[in-house]
PDB file of C-alpha atoms in Angstrom:
ATOM      1  CA  UNK A   1       1.067  11.136   4.563  1.00 82.00           C
ATOM      2  CA  UNK A   2       3.701   9.954   6.907  1.00 87.00           C
ATOM      3  CA  UNK A   3       3.321   6.510   8.212  1.00 85.00           C
ATOM      4  CA  UNK A   4       1.197   6.219  11.295  1.00 82.00           C
ATOM      5  CA  UNK A   5       0.446   2.853  12.169  1.00 75.00           C
ATOM      6  CA  UNK A   6      -2.107   3.994  14.823  1.00 75.00           C
ATOM      7  CA  UNK A   7      -4.391   5.782  12.363  1.00 76.00           C
ATOM      8  CA  UNK A   8      -5.047   2.991   9.730  1.00 79.00           C
ATOM      9  CA  UNK A   9      -4.305  -0.527   8.432  1.00 79.00           C
ATOM     10  CA  UNK A  10      -2.175   1.057   5.518  1.00 81.00           C
ATOM     11  CA  UNK A  11      -0.021   2.516   8.265  1.00 83.00           C
ATOM     12  CA  UNK A  12       0.496  -0.814   9.817  1.00 84.00           C
ATOM     13  CA  UNK A  13       1.398  -2.318   6.544  1.00 86.00           C
ATOM     14  CA  UNK A  14       3.715   0.588   5.300  1.00 88.00           C
ATOM     15  CA  UNK A  15       5.531   0.482   8.734  1.00 88.00           C
ATOM     16  CA  UNK A  16       5.912  -3.281   8.769  1.00 87.00           C
ATOM     17  CA  UNK A  17       7.264  -3.098   5.109  1.00 89.00           C
ATOM     18  CA  UNK A  18       9.682  -0.276   6.037  1.00 90.00           C
ATOM     19  CA  UNK A  19      10.678  -2.363   9.059  1.00 89.00           C
ATOM     20  CA  UNK A  20      11.319  -5.422   7.020  1.00 88.00           C
ATOM     21  CA  UNK A  21      13.552  -3.656   4.562  1.00 91.00           C
ATOM     22  CA  UNK A  22      15.715  -2.278   7.322  1.00 93.00           C
ATOM     23  CA  UNK A  23      15.944  -5.571   8.957  1.00 92.00           C
ATOM     24  CA  UNK A  24      17.082  -6.917   5.542  1.00 93.00           C
ATOM     25  CA  UNK A  25      20.034  -4.526   5.447  1.00 94.00           C
ATOM     26  CA  UNK A  26      18.382  -1.840   3.087  1.00 94.00           C
ATOM     27  CA  UNK A  27      18.885   1.734   3.522  1.00 94.00           C
ATOM     28  CA  UNK A  28      15.458   3.350   3.677  1.00 94.00           C
ATOM     29  CA  UNK A  29      14.224   6.758   2.927  1.00 94.00           C
ATOM     30  CA  UNK A  30      10.295   7.526   3.707  1.00 93.00           C
ATOM     31  CA  UNK A  31       9.179  10.681   1.708  1.00 92.00           C
ATOM     32  CA  UNK A  32       5.802  12.332   2.189  1.00 91.00           C
ATOM     33  CA  UNK A  33       4.243  15.741   1.072  1.00 90.00           C
ATOM     34  CA  UNK A  34       2.420  16.186   4.377  1.00 89.00           C
ATOM     35  CA  UNK A  35       4.379  18.481   6.804  1.00 91.00           C
ATOM     36  CA  UNK A  36       6.825  16.730   9.310  1.00 90.00           C
ATOM     37  CA  UNK A  37       5.135  15.861  12.498  1.00 89.00           C
ATOM     38  CA  UNK A  38       5.489  13.706  15.276  1.00 87.00           C
ATOM     39  CA  UNK A  39       4.979  10.531  12.979  1.00 84.00           C
ATOM     40  CA  UNK A  40       8.158  11.673  11.161  1.00 86.00           C
ATOM     41  CA  UNK A  41      10.165  11.664  13.914  1.00 86.00           C
ATOM     42  CA  UNK A  42       8.835   8.348  15.306  1.00 85.00           C
ATOM     43  CA  UNK A  43       9.562   6.360  11.969  1.00 85.00           C
ATOM     44  CA  UNK A  44      13.036   7.847  11.887  1.00 84.00           C
ATOM     45  CA  UNK A  45      13.818   6.985  15.371  1.00 86.00           C
ATOM     46  CA  UNK A  46      11.844   3.761  15.788  1.00 86.00           C
ATOM     47  CA  UNK A  47      12.597   2.165  12.463  1.00 86.00           C
ATOM     48  CA  UNK A  48      16.076   3.755  11.634  1.00 89.00           C
ATOM     49  CA  UNK A  49      15.031   5.238   8.278  1.00 92.00           C
ATOM     50  CA  UNK A  50      15.788   8.577   6.822  1.00 92.00           C
ATOM     51  CA  UNK A  51      12.655  11.138   6.078  1.00 92.00           C
ATOM     52  CA  UNK A  52      12.345  13.428   3.243  1.00 92.00           C
ATOM     53  CA  UNK A  53       9.697  16.262   3.102  1.00 92.00           C
ATOM     54  CA  UNK A  54       8.669  16.543  -0.775  1.00 91.00           C
ATOM     55  CA  UNK A  55       6.032  19.252  -0.740  1.00 84.00           C
ATOM     56  CA  UNK A  56       3.472  18.659  -3.704  1.00 77.00           C
ATOM     57  CA  UNK A  57       4.450  20.338  -6.855  1.00 71.00           C
ATOM     58  CA  UNK A  58       7.919  21.189  -5.643  1.00 75.00           C
ATOM     59  CA  UNK A  59       9.705  19.125  -8.140  1.00 78.00           C
ATOM     60  CA  UNK A  60      13.066  20.222  -6.768  1.00 89.00           C
ATOM     61  CA  UNK A  61      12.332  18.828  -3.357  1.00 90.00           C
ATOM     62  CA  UNK A  62      11.594  15.335  -5.017  1.00 91.00           C
ATOM     63  CA  UNK A  63      14.633  15.656  -7.021  1.00 93.00           C
ATOM     64  CA  UNK A  64      17.029  16.385  -4.079  1.00 93.00           C
ATOM     65  CA  UNK A  65      15.454  13.327  -2.152  1.00 93.00           C
ATOM     66  CA  UNK A  66      16.067  11.084  -5.062  1.00 94.00           C
ATOM     67  CA  UNK A  67      19.644  12.448  -5.768  1.00 94.00           C
ATOM     68  CA  UNK A  68      20.493  11.836  -1.881  1.00 93.00           C
ATOM     69  CA  UNK A  69      18.667   8.323  -1.789  1.00 93.00           C
ATOM     70  CA  UNK A  70      19.943   7.030  -5.182  1.00 95.00           C
ATOM     71  CA  UNK A  71      17.264   4.230  -4.940  1.00 96.00           C
ATOM     72  CA  UNK A  72      17.266   0.759  -6.715  1.00 96.00           C
ATOM     73  CA  UNK A  73      13.628   0.495  -5.643  1.00 97.00           C
ATOM     74  CA  UNK A  74      10.696   2.980  -5.029  1.00 97.00           C
ATOM     75  CA  UNK A  75       7.772   1.771  -3.302  1.00 95.00           C
ATOM     76  CA  UNK A  76       4.422   3.791  -3.800  1.00 95.00           C
ATOM     77  CA  UNK A  77       2.117   3.274  -0.997  1.00 90.00           C
ATOM     78  CA  UNK A  78      -1.216   3.157  -2.931  1.00 90.00           C
ATOM     79  CA  UNK A  79      -1.978   4.289  -6.262  1.00 93.00           C
ATOM     80  CA  UNK A  80      -2.521   7.975  -5.417  1.00 91.00           C
ATOM     81  CA  UNK A  81       1.132   8.234  -4.673  1.00 92.00           C
ATOM     82  CA  UNK A  82       2.395   6.658  -7.765  1.00 95.00           C
ATOM     83  CA  UNK A  83      -0.108   9.226  -9.695  1.00 93.00           C
ATOM     84  CA  UNK A  84       1.526  12.132  -7.960  1.00 90.00           C
ATOM     85  CA  UNK A  85       5.116  11.100  -8.114  1.00 92.00           C
ATOM     86  CA  UNK A  86       5.513   8.122 -10.532  1.00 93.00           C
ATOM     87  CA  UNK A  87       6.363  10.166 -13.539  1.00 93.00           C
ATOM     88  CA  UNK A  88       8.978  12.232 -11.897  1.00 92.00           C
ATOM     89  CA  UNK A  89      10.665   9.104 -10.403  1.00 94.00           C
ATOM     90  CA  UNK A  90      10.773   7.543 -13.715  1.00 95.00           C
ATOM     91  CA  UNK A  91      12.409  10.684 -15.396  1.00 94.00           C
ATOM     92  CA  UNK A  92      14.777  11.070 -12.599  1.00 94.00           C
ATOM     93  CA  UNK A  93      15.845   7.564 -11.388  1.00 96.00           C
ATOM     94  CA  UNK A  94      14.838   5.606 -14.769  1.00 96.00           C
ATOM     95  CA  UNK A  95      16.593   2.571 -13.544  1.00 97.00           C
ATOM     96  CA  UNK A  96      14.815   2.320 -10.201  1.00 97.00           C
ATOM     97  CA  UNK A  97      12.225  -0.574  -9.934  1.00 97.00           C
ATOM     98  CA  UNK A  98       8.808   0.873  -9.264  1.00 97.00           C
ATOM     99  CA  UNK A  99       6.867  -0.977  -7.007  1.00 97.00           C
ATOM    100  CA  UNK A 100       3.020  -0.132  -6.298  1.00 97.00           C
ATOM    101  CA  UNK A 101       1.799  -1.523  -2.760  1.00 95.00           C
ATOM    102  CA  UNK A 102      -1.917  -1.359  -3.269  1.00 92.00           C
ATOM    103  CA  UNK A 103      -2.621  -1.782   0.343  1.00 88.00           C
ATOM    104  CA  UNK A 104      -6.073  -2.856  -0.932  1.00 86.00           C
ATOM    105  CA  UNK A 105      -7.669  -2.777  -4.191  1.00 90.00           C
ATOM    106  CA  UNK A 106      -9.632   0.651  -3.437  1.00 90.00           C
ATOM    107  CA  UNK A 107     -11.986   0.431  -6.483  1.00 93.00           C
ATOM    108  CA  UNK A 108     -13.209  -3.138  -5.067  1.00 91.00           C
ATOM    109  CA  UNK A 109     -13.413  -1.698  -1.585  1.00 91.00           C
ATOM    110  CA  UNK A 110     -15.462   1.242  -2.744  1.00 93.00           C
ATOM    111  CA  UNK A 111     -17.671  -0.558  -4.872  1.00 94.00           C
ATOM    112  CA  UNK A 112     -18.545  -3.008  -1.817  1.00 93.00           C
ATOM    113  CA  UNK A 113     -18.933  -0.044   0.500  1.00 94.00           C
ATOM    114  CA  UNK A 114     -21.311   1.411  -1.967  1.00 95.00           C
ATOM    115  CA  UNK A 115     -23.429  -1.869  -2.027  1.00 95.00           C
ATOM    116  CA  UNK A 116     -23.386  -1.912   1.734  1.00 96.00           C
ATOM    117  CA  UNK A 117     -24.768   1.650   1.807  1.00 96.00           C
ATOM    118  CA  UNK A 118     -27.544   0.825  -0.901  1.00 96.00           C
ATOM    119  CA  UNK A 119     -28.531  -1.932   1.682  1.00 96.00           C
ATOM    120  CA  UNK A 120     -27.599  -5.148  -0.366  1.00 95.00           C
ATOM    121  CA  UNK A 121     -27.125  -8.278   1.553  1.00 94.00           C
ATOM    122  CA  UNK A 122     -23.712  -9.694   2.695  1.00 92.00           C
ATOM    123  CA  UNK A 123     -23.646 -12.363  -0.068  1.00 91.00           C
ATOM    124  CA  UNK A 124     -24.328  -9.644  -2.710  1.00 93.00           C
ATOM    125  CA  UNK A 125     -21.847  -7.350  -1.445  1.00 93.00           C
ATOM    126  CA  UNK A 126     -19.223 -10.158  -1.596  1.00 90.00           C
ATOM    127  CA  UNK A 127     -19.939 -10.728  -5.125  1.00 90.00           C
ATOM    128  CA  UNK A 128     -19.958  -6.782  -6.047  1.00 93.00           C
ATOM    129  CA  UNK A 129     -17.067  -5.512  -8.303  1.00 92.00           C
ATOM    130  CA  UNK A 130     -16.658  -1.872  -9.659  1.00 94.00           C
ATOM    131  CA  UNK A 131     -18.021  -1.176 -13.116  1.00 92.00           C
ATOM    132  CA  UNK A 132     -15.513  -1.275 -16.176  1.00 89.00           C
ATOM    133  CA  UNK A 133     -15.899   2.603 -16.578  1.00 92.00           C
ATOM    134  CA  UNK A 134     -15.364   3.238 -12.996  1.00 93.00           C
ATOM    135  CA  UNK A 135     -13.119   6.440 -12.476  1.00 94.00           C
ATOM    136  CA  UNK A 136     -11.224   4.861  -9.485  1.00 92.00           C
ATOM    137  CA  UNK A 137     -10.816   1.406 -11.236  1.00 95.00           C
ATOM    138  CA  UNK A 138      -9.329   3.078 -14.164  1.00 96.00           C
ATOM    139  CA  UNK A 139      -6.883   5.157 -12.128  1.00 96.00           C
ATOM    140  CA  UNK A 140      -5.860   2.226 -10.091  1.00 96.00           C
ATOM    141  CA  UNK A 141      -5.328  -0.072 -13.208  1.00 96.00           C
ATOM    142  CA  UNK A 142      -3.245   2.732 -14.994  1.00 97.00           C
ATOM    143  CA  UNK A 143      -1.272   2.919 -11.902  1.00 97.00           C
ATOM    144  CA  UNK A 144      -0.523  -0.936 -11.723  1.00 97.00           C
ATOM    145  CA  UNK A 145       0.301  -0.885 -15.612  1.00 97.00           C
ATOM    146  CA  UNK A 146       2.942   1.976 -15.057  1.00 97.00           C
ATOM    147  CA  UNK A 147       4.500   0.121 -12.062  1.00 97.00           C
ATOM    148  CA  UNK A 148       7.089  -2.694 -12.650  1.00 97.00           C
ATOM    149  CA  UNK A 149       5.610  -4.692  -9.727  1.00 97.00           C
ATOM    150  CA  UNK A 150       2.250  -4.492  -7.828  1.00 97.00           C
ATOM    151  CA  UNK A 151       1.885  -5.982  -4.216  1.00 96.00           C
ATOM    152  CA  UNK A 152      -1.639  -7.228  -3.621  1.00 94.00           C
ATOM    153  CA  UNK A 153      -3.008  -8.262  -0.294  1.00 90.00           C
ATOM    154  CA  UNK A 154      -4.789 -11.400  -0.885  1.00 89.00           C
ATOM    155  CA  UNK A 155      -5.001 -14.137  -3.430  1.00 91.00           C
ATOM    156  CA  UNK A 156      -8.648 -12.983  -3.946  1.00 88.00           C
ATOM    157  CA  UNK A 157      -7.474  -9.653  -5.292  1.00 91.00           C
ATOM    158  CA  UNK A 158      -4.824 -11.223  -7.213  1.00 94.00           C
ATOM    159  CA  UNK A 159      -7.449 -13.448  -8.917  1.00 94.00           C
ATOM    160  CA  UNK A 160      -9.823 -10.515  -9.540  1.00 93.00           C
ATOM    161  CA  UNK A 161      -7.177  -8.381 -11.152  1.00 95.00           C
ATOM    162  CA  UNK A 162      -6.019 -11.193 -13.498  1.00 96.00           C
ATOM    163  CA  UNK A 163      -9.331 -12.829 -14.323  1.00 94.00           C
ATOM    164  CA  UNK A 164     -11.609  -9.607 -14.203  1.00 92.00           C
ATOM    165  CA  UNK A 165      -9.045  -6.790 -14.907  1.00 94.00           C
ATOM    166  CA  UNK A 166      -6.766  -8.320 -17.448  1.00 95.00           C
ATOM    167  CA  UNK A 167      -3.690  -7.473 -15.450  1.00 96.00           C
ATOM    168  CA  UNK A 168      -0.674  -9.977 -16.254  1.00 96.00           C
ATOM    169  CA  UNK A 169       0.187 -12.084 -13.319  1.00 95.00           C
ATOM    170  CA  UNK A 170       3.580 -11.418 -13.804  1.00 96.00           C
ATOM    171  CA  UNK A 171       3.103  -7.967 -12.556  1.00 97.00           C
ATOM    172  CA  UNK A 172       1.623  -9.019  -9.289  1.00 97.00           C
ATOM    173  CA  UNK A 173       2.740 -10.599  -6.083  1.00 96.00           C
ATOM    174  CA  UNK A 174       0.469 -11.460  -2.786  1.00 93.00           C
ATOM    175  CA  UNK A 175       2.096  -9.673   0.076  1.00 89.00           C
ATOM    176  CA  UNK A 176      -0.135 -10.081   3.094  1.00 80.00           C
ATOM    177  CA  UNK A 177       0.342  -8.138   6.142  1.00 68.00           C
ATOM    178  CA  UNK A 178       3.861  -8.089   7.403  1.00 65.00           C
ATOM    179  CA  UNK A 179       2.942  -8.594  11.136  1.00 63.00           C
ATOM    180  CA  UNK A 180       5.262 -10.394  13.718  1.00 62.00           C
ATOM    181  CA  UNK A 181       3.289 -13.689  14.755  1.00 66.00           C
ATOM    182  CA  UNK A 182       1.045 -13.456  17.659  1.00 70.00           C
ATOM    183  CA  UNK A 183       2.089 -15.454  20.641  1.00 77.00           C
ATOM    184  CA  UNK A 184      -0.895 -16.648  22.738  1.00 77.00           C
ATOM    185  CA  UNK A 185      -0.926 -18.229  26.121  1.00 80.00           C
ATOM    186  CA  UNK A 186      -2.421 -22.107  26.419  1.00 79.00           C
ATOM    187  CA  UNK A 187      -5.372 -20.362  28.008  1.00 76.00           C
ATOM    188  CA  UNK A 188      -5.905 -17.962  24.923  1.00 77.00           C
ATOM    189  CA  UNK A 189      -5.525 -20.923  22.719  1.00 76.00           C
ATOM    190  CA  UNK A 190      -8.240 -22.873  24.570  1.00 80.00           C
ATOM    191  CA  UNK A 191     -11.432 -22.267  22.313  1.00 79.00           C
ATOM    192  CA  UNK A 192     -13.808 -23.128  25.254  1.00 81.00           C
ATOM    193  CA  UNK A 193     -12.215 -20.358  27.474  1.00 75.00           C
ATOM    194  CA  UNK A 194     -13.082 -17.593  24.929  1.00 75.00           C
ATOM    195  CA  UNK A 195     -16.233 -15.563  24.563  1.00 78.00           C
ATOM    196  CA  UNK A 196     -17.451 -12.886  22.131  1.00 78.00           C
ATOM    197  CA  UNK A 197     -17.224 -12.188  18.592  1.00 69.00           C
ATOM    198  CA  UNK A 198     -14.685 -10.084  16.262  1.00 66.00           C
TER     199      UNK A 198
END
């Protein structure tokens, strides 16, 4: 999919990651299998990135995009993108560093979603982890192992991946959301002036 900050937290994260790379002087190309749309034009215009449509199962389009970009680094947004494109990227640009941005530990989130649907209490849900043979977990861990570096959202995920899943800490870096700091007025900072719960 194209990066759409209005559709998900993953879109917010990917947009901020691309913006941060551009601000550091990197030339950035965003590639997606989805048909070009308004989001494609927005990220090109607003972020100053190049875009490339690389239809699924069309290796020549991916090859052309990689030849044009000549990347030093390729970032996959989620393990599904690494599964789809990782082998070809490794073949076509073998010296490029392959980075997986997990965006969240999907297998962990899905296991906890199932626990919530099963009616388990909050404390039980918070301790829930996927089973060792969980298909999502095995796919996600395989993607982590194929990548040179994996960005995780929190120290909790990093700890879980190293302790419970046996991933080497050298392959992982915590990279929380890349959001601009929130500027609050003095009244907004006043706890007594607030109401409600988020």
